[in-house]
Short mmCIF file of C-alpha atoms in Angstrom, two decimals:
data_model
loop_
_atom_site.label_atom_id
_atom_site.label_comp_id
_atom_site.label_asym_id
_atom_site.label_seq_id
_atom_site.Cartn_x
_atom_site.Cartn_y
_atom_site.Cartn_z
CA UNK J 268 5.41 113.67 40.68
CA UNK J 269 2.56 112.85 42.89
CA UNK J 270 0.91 110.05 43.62
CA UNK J 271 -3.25 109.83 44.15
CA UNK J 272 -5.23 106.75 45.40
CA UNK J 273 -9.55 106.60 45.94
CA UNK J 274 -11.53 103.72 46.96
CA UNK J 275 -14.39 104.32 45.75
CA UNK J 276 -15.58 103.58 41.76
CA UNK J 277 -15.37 107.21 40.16
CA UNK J 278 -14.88 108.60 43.08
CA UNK J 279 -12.78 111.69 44.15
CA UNK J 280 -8.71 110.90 44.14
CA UNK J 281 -7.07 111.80 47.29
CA UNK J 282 -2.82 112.94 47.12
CA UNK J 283 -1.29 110.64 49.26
CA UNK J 284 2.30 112.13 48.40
CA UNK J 285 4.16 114.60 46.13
CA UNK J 286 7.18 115.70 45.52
CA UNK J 287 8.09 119.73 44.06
CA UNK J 288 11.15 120.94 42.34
CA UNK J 289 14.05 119.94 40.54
CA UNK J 290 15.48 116.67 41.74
CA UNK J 291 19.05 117.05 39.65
CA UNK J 292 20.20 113.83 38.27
CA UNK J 293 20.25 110.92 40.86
CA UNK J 294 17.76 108.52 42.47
CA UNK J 295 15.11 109.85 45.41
CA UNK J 296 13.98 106.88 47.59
CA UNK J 297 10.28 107.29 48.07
CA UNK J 298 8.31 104.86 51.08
CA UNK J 299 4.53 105.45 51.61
CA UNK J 300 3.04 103.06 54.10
CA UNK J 301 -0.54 102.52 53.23
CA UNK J 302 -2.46 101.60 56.29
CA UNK J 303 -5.96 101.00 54.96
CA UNK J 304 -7.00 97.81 54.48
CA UNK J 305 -10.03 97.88 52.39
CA UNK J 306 -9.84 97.83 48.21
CA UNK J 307 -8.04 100.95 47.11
CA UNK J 308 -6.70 102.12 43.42
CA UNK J 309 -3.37 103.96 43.06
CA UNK J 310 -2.69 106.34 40.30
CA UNK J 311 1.15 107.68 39.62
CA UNK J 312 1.04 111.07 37.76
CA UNK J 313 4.00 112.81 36.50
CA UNK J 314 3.67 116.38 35.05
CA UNK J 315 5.69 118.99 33.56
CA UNK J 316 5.57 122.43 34.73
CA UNK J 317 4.73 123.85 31.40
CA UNK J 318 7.78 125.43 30.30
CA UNK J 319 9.36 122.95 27.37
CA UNK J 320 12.80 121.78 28.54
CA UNK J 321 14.59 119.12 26.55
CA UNK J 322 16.53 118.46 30.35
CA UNK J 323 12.70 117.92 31.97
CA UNK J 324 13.31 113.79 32.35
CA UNK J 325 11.03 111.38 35.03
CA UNK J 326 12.04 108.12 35.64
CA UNK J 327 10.15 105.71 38.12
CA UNK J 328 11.92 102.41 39.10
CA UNK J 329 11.07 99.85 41.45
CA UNK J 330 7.88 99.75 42.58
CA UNK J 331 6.59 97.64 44.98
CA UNK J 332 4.14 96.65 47.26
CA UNK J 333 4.35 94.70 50.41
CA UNK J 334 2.88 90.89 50.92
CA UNK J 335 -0.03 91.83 52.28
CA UNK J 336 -1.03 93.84 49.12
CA UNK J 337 -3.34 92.06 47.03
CA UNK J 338 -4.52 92.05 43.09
CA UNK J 339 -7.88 92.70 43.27
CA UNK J 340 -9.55 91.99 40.28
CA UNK J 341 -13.70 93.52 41.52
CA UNK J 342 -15.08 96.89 41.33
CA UNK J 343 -14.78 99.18 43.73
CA UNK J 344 -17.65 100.32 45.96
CA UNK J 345 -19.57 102.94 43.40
CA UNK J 346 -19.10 106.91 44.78
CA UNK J 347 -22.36 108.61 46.66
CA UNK J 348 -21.33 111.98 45.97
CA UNK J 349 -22.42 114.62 48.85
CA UNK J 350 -23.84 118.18 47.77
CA UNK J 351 -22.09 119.55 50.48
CA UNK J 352 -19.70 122.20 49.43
CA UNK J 353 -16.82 123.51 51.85
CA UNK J 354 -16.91 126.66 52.68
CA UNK J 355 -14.22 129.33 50.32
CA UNK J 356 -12.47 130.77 53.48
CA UNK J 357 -11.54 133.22 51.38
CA UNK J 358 -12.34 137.03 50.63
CA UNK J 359 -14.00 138.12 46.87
CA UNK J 360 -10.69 140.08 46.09
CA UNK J 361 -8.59 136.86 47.08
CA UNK J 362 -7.49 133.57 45.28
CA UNK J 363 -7.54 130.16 47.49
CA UNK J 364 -4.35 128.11 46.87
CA UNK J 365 -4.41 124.61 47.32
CA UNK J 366 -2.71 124.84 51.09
CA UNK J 367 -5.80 127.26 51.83
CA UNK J 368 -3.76 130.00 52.21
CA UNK J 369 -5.75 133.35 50.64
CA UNK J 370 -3.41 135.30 48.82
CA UNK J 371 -4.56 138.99 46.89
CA UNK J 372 -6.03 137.38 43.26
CA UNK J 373 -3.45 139.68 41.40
CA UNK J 374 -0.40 138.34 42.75
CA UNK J 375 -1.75 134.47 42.03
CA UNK J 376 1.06 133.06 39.14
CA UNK J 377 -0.26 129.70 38.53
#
């Protein structure tokens, strides 16, 4: 499960939390204190790893959002996307994983 939010129209969704691995079978209390003020969209994605389990099972319950969170019922501020393109820190023979970390591009799994 993670969860994404952007506040800008079609702009770039940033992970504001996720969660990895096999939770068994009970409840996992989840708290993310948003601190931005301005007009922001949330986005709760659930996936499956890929391998088709009949026991694979998400449930989301409760979700709520403090006082000061308000409908908003506008558009967001549209995106200016920049040209500028981070640098890959890493080598030709390597594969960049989404912590940064380079590891050899043979032993990448997924």
């Amino acid at each position: 499960i993670q969860v994404f939010s952007r506040d800008q129209k079609n702009g770039p969704w940033t992970q504001v939390w996720r969660h990895n691995g096999q939770s068994n079978y009970w409840w996992e209390r989840v708290e993310i204190v948003v601190t931005d003020t301005s007009h922001v969209q949330y986005i709760i994605q659930a996936k499956s790893d890929g391998q088709s389990n009949s026991k694979e099972i998400v449930a989301i319950d409760d979700v709520s959002f403090s006082g000061s969170c308000a409908s908003f019922e506008g558009q967001l501020p549209p995106y200016e996307k920049t040209t500028t393109v981070a640098p890959n820190p890493c080598r030709d023979d390597e594969f960049r994983c989404l912590s940064d970390e380079c590891v050899l591009a043979e032993s990448k799994c997924d």
